[in-house]
Amino acid sequence: MHGLLPALKRGFKRWIGWRRLGVAASIFIIAFAITSLVRTLKGIDTGVILTALTEIPRGNIGLAAICVFFAFCTLTFYDFFALRTIGKKHVPYRIAALSSFTSYSIGHNIGATVFTGGAIRFRIYSDYGLNAIDVAKICFLSGLTFWLGNIFVLSIGMAIHPDAASSMDQLPSSINRLIALGGLASIGAYLVWLMMGEKRRELGQKGWKVVLPSAPLTLVQILIGVVDLGFCATAMYLLMPANPPIDFMSLAVVFILATLLGFASHAPGSIGVFDAAMLLALPEFGREQLLATLLVFRILYFVIPFGLAISIMGTRELWMNVVEPWQERRRLAEACAQANLPKQVAAMERERALRQANQR
């Protein structure tokens, strides 16, 4: 018996592994969601959807857009908090904001957020002397902020309205309330564990070591995630049909569960997964009306930020790789001409300036 568990562990690592298991889980979630979505959308009248779009109050759409804007403003503190936690205080807030917004918007729309978002972060932070290990630490701490905020809000919501979660996970309300209390207890235990000394907060070793935030800073970390989720859930709430009425906390529970499913699937923009979860969990609403709501929310939260992020990154790359080197070459050429330097020396100076510009 003592040799069986190590053998199973070695067999798991060799033949399956966490990476393959994660890919299989993502494929299963996506396949199940698409199947459910196709079944739910049977008989949908596109004309009714268009009518439902016109019935959403313009004022509510404007307020939802403002909530999405503030949600992304809060999102910028994910990276800023992580940078200060690992001691990279020389990186200004504007760079942290740029990295958070572009990595999340582009990564979540393309899919495989861990890899795409990490690559974007590395491209931005490498200009400030950060290496791949630093970026990995930032991704880890940003992800921790996301999960702490989600668990905290979801646990409170499920404790108050366990029936809202039952509509999605099909578990009894009593079980969902126990899960919620367990989530809150786990956060409390985590905070107590953090207070037991700095050594306990150290994860990894040598260059890979990251020191977790202290308990008071973890409360700030949780607050960042809560505010972000609050703005997102409020945006969805403002776009929901007026009838039948639904309270904010119940919708927030469904919204967070759908968001987590979409995140776990790694599907581009959580397409299909998020929508199917919302449709299945809210059967009391007309399908056409709910689809209209989801369409407007997807435009506000996914499409517009994605377009802005692509434009910002494209403009930044064009400026750094084309405009700045050209300006440097032109400036040196004018300086050499004014100093009456020989053409050969001027050419060497231009070549040196070009190499320096490309290294930045």
mmCIF file of C-alpha atoms in Angstrom:
data_model
loop_
_atom_site.group_PDB
_atom_site.id
_atom_site.type_symbol
_atom_site.label_atom_id
_atom_site.label_comp_id
_atom_site.label_asym_id
_atom_site.label_seq_id
_atom_site.Cartn_x
_atom_site.Cartn_y
_atom_site.Cartn_z
ATOM 1 C CA MET A 1 0.000 0.000 0.000
ATOM 2 C CA HIS A 2 2.881 2.348 0.850
ATOM 3 C CA GLY A 3 4.399 1.789 -2.599
ATOM 4 C CA LEU A 4 1.097 2.112 -4.456
ATOM 5 C CA LEU A 5 0.575 5.838 -3.930
ATOM 6 C CA PRO A 6 4.096 6.854 -5.122
ATOM 7 C CA ALA A 7 3.663 4.553 -8.138
ATOM 8 C CA LEU A 8 0.320 6.140 -8.985
ATOM 9 C CA LYS A 9 1.877 9.594 -8.597
ATOM 10 C CA ARG A 10 4.732 8.729 -10.957
ATOM 11 C CA GLY A 11 2.304 7.186 -13.439
ATOM 12 C CA PHE A 12 0.108 10.287 -13.330
ATOM 13 C CA LYS A 13 3.052 12.601 -13.983
ATOM 14 C CA ARG A 14 4.384 10.408 -16.791
ATOM 15 C CA TRP A 15 1.237 9.504 -18.680
ATOM 16 C CA ILE A 16 -1.204 12.299 -17.836
ATOM 17 C CA GLY A 17 0.296 15.294 -16.062
ATOM 18 C CA TRP A 18 -1.435 18.460 -14.864
ATOM 19 C CA ARG A 19 -1.024 20.142 -18.240
ATOM 20 C CA ARG A 20 -2.879 17.407 -20.157
ATOM 21 C CA LEU A 21 -5.506 17.262 -17.423
ATOM 22 C CA GLY A 22 -6.038 21.019 -17.705
ATOM 23 C CA VAL A 23 -6.356 20.829 -21.497
ATOM 24 C CA ALA A 24 -8.831 17.969 -21.203
ATOM 25 C CA ALA A 25 -10.886 19.909 -18.644
ATOM 26 C CA SER A 26 -10.946 22.971 -20.923
ATOM 27 C CA ILE A 27 -12.062 20.904 -23.914
ATOM 28 C CA PHE A 28 -14.786 19.250 -21.833
ATOM 29 C CA ILE A 29 -16.098 22.600 -20.539
ATOM 30 C CA ILE A 30 -16.129 24.115 -24.037
ATOM 31 C CA ALA A 31 -17.793 21.060 -25.624
ATOM 32 C CA PHE A 32 -20.437 20.865 -22.895
ATOM 33 C CA ALA A 33 -21.101 24.607 -23.106
ATOM 34 C CA ILE A 34 -21.428 24.613 -26.893
ATOM 35 C CA THR A 35 -23.781 21.616 -26.787
ATOM 36 C CA SER A 36 -25.915 23.306 -24.147
ATOM 37 C CA LEU A 37 -25.861 26.604 -26.026
ATOM 38 C CA VAL A 38 -26.951 25.010 -29.322
ATOM 39 C CA ARG A 39 -29.776 23.195 -27.542
ATOM 40 C CA THR A 40 -30.848 26.397 -25.750
ATOM 41 C CA LEU A 41 -30.789 28.508 -28.914
ATOM 42 C CA LYS A 42 -33.091 26.218 -30.903
ATOM 43 C CA GLY A 43 -36.111 28.147 -32.082
ATOM 44 C CA ILE A 44 -34.613 31.546 -31.291
ATOM 45 C CA ASP A 45 -36.197 34.374 -33.311
ATOM 46 C CA THR A 46 -33.504 36.856 -34.403
ATOM 47 C CA GLY A 47 -36.185 39.479 -35.007
ATOM 48 C CA VAL A 48 -37.184 39.300 -31.344
ATOM 49 C CA ILE A 49 -33.525 39.730 -30.344
ATOM 50 C CA LEU A 50 -33.267 42.876 -32.449
ATOM 51 C CA THR A 51 -36.459 44.177 -30.862
ATOM 52 C CA ALA A 52 -35.101 43.368 -27.400
ATOM 53 C CA LEU A 53 -31.935 45.329 -28.197
ATOM 54 C CA THR A 54 -33.996 48.433 -28.870
ATOM 55 C CA GLU A 55 -35.885 47.934 -25.600
ATOM 56 C CA ILE A 56 -32.781 48.231 -23.419
ATOM 57 C CA PRO A 57 -32.854 51.814 -22.075
ATOM 58 C CA ARG A 58 -30.073 53.946 -23.564
ATOM 59 C CA GLY A 59 -29.424 55.424 -20.144
ATOM 60 C CA ASN A 60 -28.800 51.950 -18.719
ATOM 61 C CA ILE A 61 -26.378 51.173 -21.546
ATOM 62 C CA GLY A 62 -24.514 54.400 -20.789
ATOM 63 C CA LEU A 63 -24.350 53.608 -17.057
ATOM 64 C CA ALA A 64 -23.196 50.055 -17.846
ATOM 65 C CA ALA A 65 -20.441 51.477 -20.054
ATOM 66 C CA ILE A 66 -19.336 53.720 -17.161
ATOM 67 C CA CYS A 67 -19.257 50.683 -14.831
ATOM 68 C CA VAL A 68 -17.135 48.768 -17.353
ATOM 69 C CA PHE A 69 -14.777 51.746 -17.576
ATOM 70 C CA PHE A 70 -14.336 51.823 -13.799
ATOM 71 C CA ALA A 71 -13.941 48.029 -13.751
ATOM 72 C CA PHE A 72 -10.954 48.323 -16.094
ATOM 73 C CA CYS A 73 -9.616 51.230 -14.024
ATOM 74 C CA THR A 74 -9.721 48.943 -10.978
ATOM 75 C CA LEU A 75 -8.109 46.198 -13.040
ATOM 76 C CA THR A 76 -5.008 48.366 -13.493
ATOM 77 C CA PHE A 77 -4.275 47.968 -9.775
ATOM 78 C CA TYR A 78 -3.797 44.200 -10.227
ATOM 79 C CA ASP A 79 -0.372 44.750 -11.768
ATOM 80 C CA PHE A 80 0.414 47.871 -9.727
ATOM 81 C CA PHE A 81 -0.180 45.952 -6.482
ATOM 82 C CA ALA A 82 1.918 43.020 -7.738
ATOM 83 C CA LEU A 83 4.802 45.302 -8.758
ATOM 84 C CA ARG A 84 4.914 46.929 -5.340
ATOM 85 C CA THR A 85 4.709 43.520 -3.664
ATOM 86 C CA ILE A 86 7.816 42.196 -5.461
ATOM 87 C CA GLY A 87 9.683 45.454 -4.856
ATOM 88 C CA LYS A 88 9.692 46.872 -8.409
ATOM 89 C CA LYS A 89 8.794 50.379 -7.276
ATOM 90 C CA HIS A 90 10.591 52.078 -10.165
ATOM 91 C CA VAL A 91 7.858 50.989 -12.599
ATOM 92 C CA PRO A 92 5.305 53.852 -12.708
ATOM 93 C CA TYR A 93 1.565 53.388 -12.397
ATOM 94 C CA ARG A 94 0.946 54.331 -16.050
ATOM 95 C CA ILE A 95 3.058 51.359 -17.189
ATOM 96 C CA ALA A 96 1.288 49.017 -14.763
ATOM 97 C CA ALA A 97 -2.049 50.315 -16.069
ATOM 98 C CA LEU A 98 -0.942 49.784 -19.677
ATOM 99 C CA SER A 99 0.196 46.244 -18.917
ATOM 100 C CA SER A 100 -2.934 45.269 -16.968
ATOM 101 C CA PHE A 101 -5.352 46.646 -19.526
ATOM 102 C CA THR A 102 -3.657 45.304 -22.658
ATOM 103 C CA SER A 103 -2.674 41.894 -21.256
ATOM 104 C CA TYR A 104 -6.136 41.208 -19.877
ATOM 105 C CA SER A 105 -8.110 42.595 -22.834
ATOM 106 C CA ILE A 106 -6.013 40.913 -25.504
ATOM 107 C CA GLY A 107 -5.263 37.732 -23.575
ATOM 108 C CA HIS A 108 -8.849 37.058 -22.568
ATOM 109 C CA ASN A 109 -10.166 37.658 -26.089
ATOM 110 C CA ILE A 110 -7.509 35.527 -27.791
ATOM 111 C CA GLY A 111 -7.583 32.763 -25.183
ATOM 112 C CA ALA A 112 -4.908 31.010 -23.099
ATOM 113 C CA THR A 113 -4.638 34.126 -20.947
ATOM 114 C CA VAL A 114 -1.677 32.813 -18.940
ATOM 115 C CA PHE A 115 0.538 32.659 -22.046
ATOM 116 C CA THR A 116 -0.749 35.554 -24.139
ATOM 117 C CA GLY A 117 -1.111 37.893 -21.163
ATOM 118 C CA GLY A 118 2.327 36.888 -19.893
ATOM 119 C CA ALA A 119 3.913 37.584 -23.267
ATOM 120 C CA ILE A 120 2.366 41.049 -23.420
ATOM 121 C CA ARG A 121 3.484 41.814 -19.870
ATOM 122 C CA PHE A 122 7.045 40.721 -20.663
ATOM 123 C CA ARG A 123 7.135 42.917 -23.774
ATOM 124 C CA ILE A 124 6.143 45.960 -21.706
ATOM 125 C CA TYR A 125 8.063 45.334 -18.482
ATOM 126 C CA SER A 126 11.304 44.251 -20.179
ATOM 127 C CA ASP A 127 11.839 47.905 -21.088
ATOM 128 C CA TYR A 128 12.044 48.584 -17.332
ATOM 129 C CA GLY A 129 14.582 45.867 -16.562
ATOM 130 C CA LEU A 130 12.187 43.132 -15.450
ATOM 131 C CA ASN A 131 12.983 39.557 -16.486
ATOM 132 C CA ALA A 132 10.804 36.517 -17.140
ATOM 133 C CA ILE A 133 10.839 35.485 -13.469
ATOM 134 C CA ASP A 134 9.614 38.928 -12.410
ATOM 135 C CA VAL A 135 6.791 38.734 -14.941
ATOM 136 C CA ALA A 136 5.868 35.248 -13.712
ATOM 137 C CA LYS A 137 5.623 36.640 -10.159
ATOM 138 C CA ILE A 138 3.389 39.484 -11.382
ATOM 139 C CA CYS A 139 1.115 37.020 -13.202
ATOM 140 C CA PHE A 140 0.914 34.858 -10.064
ATOM 141 C CA LEU A 141 0.060 37.746 -7.737
ATOM 142 C CA SER A 142 -2.457 39.225 -10.216
ATOM 143 C CA GLY A 143 -4.114 35.832 -10.490
ATOM 144 C CA LEU A 144 -4.179 35.584 -6.702
ATOM 145 C CA THR A 145 -5.976 38.937 -6.544
ATOM 146 C CA PHE A 146 -8.521 37.682 -9.075
ATOM 147 C CA TRP A 147 -9.232 34.432 -7.219
ATOM 148 C CA LEU A 148 -9.345 35.961 -3.730
ATOM 149 C CA GLY A 149 -11.855 38.562 -4.900
ATOM 150 C CA ASN A 150 -13.979 35.972 -6.694
ATOM 151 C CA ILE A 151 -14.009 33.515 -3.792
ATOM 152 C CA PHE A 152 -14.878 36.234 -1.280
ATOM 153 C CA VAL A 153 -17.766 37.745 -3.273
ATOM 154 C CA LEU A 154 -19.064 34.378 -4.467
ATOM 155 C CA SER A 155 -18.985 32.931 -0.942
ATOM 156 C CA ILE A 156 -20.941 35.856 0.492
ATOM 157 C CA GLY A 157 -23.439 35.710 -2.369
ATOM 158 C CA MET A 158 -23.929 31.941 -2.062
ATOM 159 C CA ALA A 159 -24.325 32.202 1.709
ATOM 160 C CA ILE A 160 -27.109 34.778 1.297
ATOM 161 C CA HIS A 161 -28.692 33.373 -1.880
ATOM 162 C CA PRO A 162 -27.703 29.687 -2.235
ATOM 163 C CA ASP A 163 -30.634 29.098 -4.614
ATOM 164 C CA ALA A 164 -28.944 31.300 -7.223
ATOM 165 C CA ALA A 165 -25.981 28.902 -7.345
ATOM 166 C CA SER A 166 -28.307 25.876 -7.364
ATOM 167 C CA SER A 167 -29.723 26.992 -10.705
ATOM 168 C CA MET A 168 -26.271 26.430 -12.190
ATOM 169 C CA ASP A 169 -24.566 23.647 -10.214
ATOM 170 C CA GLN A 170 -27.808 21.722 -9.499
ATOM 171 C CA LEU A 171 -26.770 21.176 -5.873
ATOM 172 C CA PRO A 172 -29.160 21.577 -2.930
ATOM 173 C CA SER A 173 -29.241 25.023 -1.328
ATOM 174 C CA SER A 174 -27.913 23.625 1.950
ATOM 175 C CA ILE A 175 -24.837 22.220 0.190
ATOM 176 C CA ASN A 176 -24.207 25.528 -1.604
ATOM 177 C CA ARG A 177 -24.445 27.399 1.694
ATOM 178 C CA LEU A 178 -21.910 25.000 3.231
ATOM 179 C CA ILE A 179 -19.605 25.579 0.247
ATOM 180 C CA ALA A 180 -19.975 29.331 0.749
ATOM 181 C CA LEU A 181 -19.139 29.115 4.446
ATOM 182 C CA GLY A 182 -16.176 26.908 3.570
ATOM 183 C CA GLY A 183 -14.944 29.550 1.117
ATOM 184 C CA LEU A 184 -15.161 32.288 3.737
ATOM 185 C CA ALA A 185 -13.471 30.028 6.299
ATOM 186 C CA SER A 186 -10.637 29.283 3.861
ATOM 187 C CA ILE A 187 -10.014 33.004 3.326
ATOM 188 C CA GLY A 188 -10.036 33.540 7.088
ATOM 189 C CA ALA A 189 -7.595 30.664 7.567
ATOM 190 C CA TYR A 190 -5.359 32.098 4.839
ATOM 191 C CA LEU A 191 -5.259 35.477 6.599
ATOM 192 C CA VAL A 192 -4.410 33.820 9.924
ATOM 193 C CA TRP A 193 -1.662 31.803 8.213
ATOM 194 C CA LEU A 194 -0.190 34.998 6.773
ATOM 195 C CA MET A 195 -0.030 36.543 10.241
ATOM 196 C CA MET A 196 2.140 33.721 11.578
ATOM 197 C CA GLY A 197 5.393 35.202 10.268
ATOM 198 C CA GLU A 198 7.116 36.410 7.112
ATOM 199 C CA LYS A 199 8.898 33.091 6.592
ATOM 200 C CA ARG A 200 5.549 31.388 6.063
ATOM 201 C CA ARG A 201 4.760 33.898 3.333
ATOM 202 C CA GLU A 202 7.749 32.866 1.220
ATOM 203 C CA LEU A 203 6.938 30.617 -1.729
ATOM 204 C CA GLY A 204 9.517 29.052 -4.031
ATOM 205 C CA GLN A 205 13.262 29.267 -3.646
ATOM 206 C CA LYS A 206 16.236 31.300 -4.854
ATOM 207 C CA GLY A 207 15.350 33.427 -7.873
ATOM 208 C CA TRP A 208 11.838 31.990 -8.067
ATOM 209 C CA LYS A 209 10.970 32.996 -4.502
ATOM 210 C CA VAL A 210 7.989 35.312 -4.053
ATOM 211 C CA VAL A 211 6.884 36.777 -0.728
ATOM 212 C CA LEU A 212 3.120 36.893 -0.358
ATOM 213 C CA PRO A 213 1.531 40.150 0.852
ATOM 214 C CA SER A 214 0.975 40.532 4.583
ATOM 215 C CA ALA A 215 -2.502 40.029 6.042
ATOM 216 C CA PRO A 216 -3.399 43.770 5.979
ATOM 217 C CA LEU A 217 -2.171 44.062 2.380
ATOM 218 C CA THR A 218 -4.083 40.905 1.469
ATOM 219 C CA LEU A 219 -7.244 42.662 2.636
ATOM 220 C CA VAL A 220 -6.367 45.433 0.167
ATOM 221 C CA GLN A 221 -5.773 42.743 -2.462
ATOM 222 C CA ILE A 222 -9.214 41.251 -1.800
ATOM 223 C CA LEU A 223 -10.774 44.724 -1.935
ATOM 224 C CA ILE A 224 -9.293 45.305 -5.411
ATOM 225 C CA GLY A 225 -10.872 42.096 -6.668
ATOM 226 C CA VAL A 226 -14.208 42.864 -4.977
ATOM 227 C CA VAL A 227 -14.454 46.359 -6.491
ATOM 228 C CA ASP A 228 -13.566 45.003 -9.943
ATOM 229 C CA LEU A 229 -16.242 42.315 -9.733
ATOM 230 C CA GLY A 230 -18.733 44.769 -8.273
ATOM 231 C CA PHE A 231 -18.475 47.091 -11.260
ATOM 232 C CA CYS A 232 -18.739 44.185 -13.728
ATOM 233 C CA ALA A 233 -21.771 42.670 -12.019
ATOM 234 C CA THR A 234 -23.416 46.103 -11.813
ATOM 235 C CA ALA A 235 -22.922 46.574 -15.558
ATOM 236 C CA MET A 236 -24.657 43.265 -16.227
ATOM 237 C CA TYR A 237 -27.437 44.113 -13.750
ATOM 238 C CA LEU A 238 -28.141 47.418 -15.504
ATOM 239 C CA LEU A 239 -28.569 45.628 -18.836
ATOM 240 C CA MET A 240 -30.902 42.895 -17.555
ATOM 241 C CA PRO A 241 -34.571 42.909 -18.631
ATOM 242 C CA ALA A 242 -36.898 44.617 -16.145
ATOM 243 C CA ASN A 243 -39.189 41.582 -15.947
ATOM 244 C CA PRO A 244 -39.081 39.288 -14.153
ATOM 245 C CA PRO A 245 -37.252 41.210 -11.393
ATOM 246 C CA ILE A 246 -34.033 39.787 -9.980
ATOM 247 C CA ASP A 247 -32.049 41.016 -6.989
ATOM 248 C CA PHE A 248 -28.456 42.145 -7.465
ATOM 249 C CA MET A 249 -26.840 39.504 -5.228
ATOM 250 C CA SER A 250 -28.528 36.583 -7.005
ATOM 251 C CA LEU A 251 -27.411 37.917 -10.371
ATOM 252 C CA ALA A 252 -23.891 38.495 -9.010
ATOM 253 C CA VAL A 253 -23.643 34.830 -7.943
ATOM 254 C CA VAL A 254 -24.706 33.605 -11.390
ATOM 255 C CA PHE A 255 -22.455 36.150 -13.119
ATOM 256 C CA ILE A 256 -19.352 35.170 -11.126
ATOM 257 C CA LEU A 257 -19.935 31.440 -11.629
ATOM 258 C CA ALA A 258 -20.367 31.992 -15.376
ATOM 259 C CA THR A 259 -17.216 34.152 -15.437
ATOM 260 C CA LEU A 260 -15.179 31.484 -13.629
ATOM 261 C CA LEU A 261 -16.391 28.796 -16.027
ATOM 262 C CA GLY A 262 -15.403 30.967 -18.969
ATOM 263 C CA PHE A 263 -12.009 31.650 -17.408
ATOM 264 C CA ALA A 264 -11.411 27.952 -16.715
ATOM 265 C CA SER A 265 -12.299 27.009 -20.305
ATOM 266 C CA HIS A 266 -9.589 29.297 -21.782
ATOM 267 C CA ALA A 267 -11.984 29.839 -24.687
ATOM 268 C CA PRO A 268 -11.362 33.105 -26.590
ATOM 269 C CA GLY A 269 -13.518 35.728 -24.906
ATOM 270 C CA SER A 270 -15.216 32.899 -22.945
ATOM 271 C CA ILE A 271 -17.362 32.667 -26.075
ATOM 272 C CA GLY A 272 -20.109 30.098 -25.725
ATOM 273 C CA VAL A 273 -19.179 29.103 -22.170
ATOM 274 C CA PHE A 274 -20.140 32.338 -20.396
ATOM 275 C CA ASP A 275 -23.258 32.761 -22.528
ATOM 276 C CA ALA A 276 -24.451 29.177 -22.080
ATOM 277 C CA ALA A 277 -23.961 29.376 -18.305
ATOM 278 C CA MET A 278 -25.991 32.576 -18.065
ATOM 279 C CA LEU A 279 -28.796 31.202 -20.237
ATOM 280 C CA LEU A 280 -29.002 27.940 -18.283
ATOM 281 C CA ALA A 281 -28.886 29.627 -14.876
ATOM 282 C CA LEU A 282 -31.561 32.241 -15.685
ATOM 283 C CA PRO A 283 -34.378 30.295 -17.385
ATOM 284 C CA GLU A 284 -37.001 32.691 -16.004
ATOM 285 C CA PHE A 285 -35.949 35.313 -18.548
ATOM 286 C CA GLY A 286 -36.936 35.157 -22.203
ATOM 287 C CA ARG A 287 -34.060 33.749 -24.238
ATOM 288 C CA GLU A 288 -34.186 36.523 -26.819
ATOM 289 C CA GLN A 289 -34.176 39.245 -24.146
ATOM 290 C CA LEU A 290 -31.286 37.630 -22.262
ATOM 291 C CA LEU A 291 -29.299 37.156 -25.474
ATOM 292 C CA ALA A 292 -29.756 40.857 -26.232
ATOM 293 C CA THR A 293 -28.377 41.670 -22.774
ATOM 294 C CA LEU A 294 -25.401 39.343 -23.255
ATOM 295 C CA LEU A 295 -24.700 40.826 -26.681
ATOM 296 C CA VAL A 296 -24.562 44.399 -25.343
ATOM 297 C CA PHE A 297 -22.425 43.323 -22.373
ATOM 298 C CA ARG A 298 -20.035 41.447 -24.656
ATOM 299 C CA ILE A 299 -19.616 44.543 -26.854
ATOM 300 C CA LEU A 300 -18.967 46.769 -23.833
ATOM 301 C CA TYR A 301 -16.691 44.419 -21.905
ATOM 302 C CA PHE A 302 -14.943 42.397 -24.604
ATOM 303 C CA VAL A 303 -15.117 43.950 -28.071
ATOM 304 C CA ILE A 304 -14.481 47.643 -27.335
ATOM 305 C CA PRO A 305 -11.613 47.070 -24.824
ATOM 306 C CA PHE A 306 -10.054 44.525 -27.198
ATOM 307 C CA GLY A 307 -10.073 47.043 -30.045
ATOM 308 C CA LEU A 308 -8.590 49.736 -27.795
ATOM 309 C CA ALA A 309 -5.893 47.413 -26.474
ATOM 310 C CA ILE A 310 -4.867 46.303 -29.978
ATOM 311 C CA SER A 311 -4.723 49.933 -31.111
ATOM 312 C CA ILE A 312 -2.644 50.990 -28.099
ATOM 313 C CA MET A 313 -0.154 48.133 -28.465
ATOM 314 C CA GLY A 314 0.102 48.632 -32.226
ATOM 315 C CA THR A 315 0.721 52.369 -31.825
ATOM 316 C CA ARG A 316 3.288 51.732 -29.091
ATOM 317 C CA GLU A 317 5.229 49.208 -31.188
ATOM 318 C CA LEU A 318 5.145 51.503 -34.225
ATOM 319 C CA TRP A 319 6.444 54.416 -32.160
ATOM 320 C CA MET A 320 9.216 52.461 -30.441
ATOM 321 C CA ASN A 321 10.423 50.462 -33.446
ATOM 322 C CA VAL A 322 9.920 52.906 -36.317
ATOM 323 C CA VAL A 323 9.403 56.503 -35.216
ATOM 324 C CA GLU A 324 11.953 56.691 -32.377
ATOM 325 C CA PRO A 325 14.842 55.075 -34.365
ATOM 326 C CA TRP A 326 14.058 57.363 -37.308
ATOM 327 C CA GLN A 327 14.080 60.432 -35.048
ATOM 328 C CA GLU A 328 17.380 59.336 -33.501
ATOM 329 C CA ARG A 329 19.021 58.815 -36.894
ATOM 330 C CA ARG A 330 17.754 62.184 -38.099
ATOM 331 C CA ARG A 331 18.987 63.966 -34.964
ATOM 332 C CA LEU A 332 22.463 62.432 -35.256
ATOM 333 C CA ALA A 333 22.655 63.179 -38.960
ATOM 334 C CA GLU A 334 21.865 66.841 -38.277
ATOM 335 C CA ALA A 335 24.394 66.968 -35.440
ATOM 336 C CA CYS A 336 27.104 65.419 -37.606
ATOM 337 C CA ALA A 337 26.330 67.785 -40.453
ATOM 338 C CA GLN A 338 26.569 70.811 -38.173
ATOM 339 C CA ALA A 339 29.879 69.574 -36.740
ATOM 340 C CA ASN A 340 31.225 68.929 -40.281
ATOM 341 C CA LEU A 341 32.218 65.358 -39.378
ATOM 342 C CA PRO A 342 33.481 63.099 -42.208
ATOM 343 C CA LYS A 343 30.801 61.016 -43.876
ATOM 344 C CA GLN A 344 32.375 57.749 -42.694
ATOM 345 C CA VAL A 345 32.311 58.895 -39.048
ATOM 346 C CA ALA A 346 28.735 60.128 -39.432
ATOM 347 C CA ALA A 347 27.674 56.753 -40.809
ATOM 348 C CA MET A 348 29.315 54.973 -37.857
ATOM 349 C CA GLU A 349 27.531 57.267 -35.406
ATOM 350 C CA ARG A 350 24.192 56.608 -37.095
ATOM 351 C CA GLU A 351 24.779 52.852 -36.957
ATOM 352 C CA ARG A 352 25.639 53.019 -33.250
ATOM 353 C CA ALA A 353 22.522 55.069 -32.513
ATOM 354 C CA LEU A 354 20.385 52.602 -34.460
ATOM 355 C CA ARG A 355 21.735 49.672 -32.418
ATOM 356 C CA GLN A 356 21.036 51.527 -29.171
ATOM 357 C CA ALA A 357 17.477 52.364 -30.260
ATOM 358 C CA ASN A 358 16.791 48.744 -31.222
ATOM 359 C CA GLN A 359 18.067 47.504 -27.845
ATOM 360 C CA ARG A 360 15.566 49.637 -25.944
#
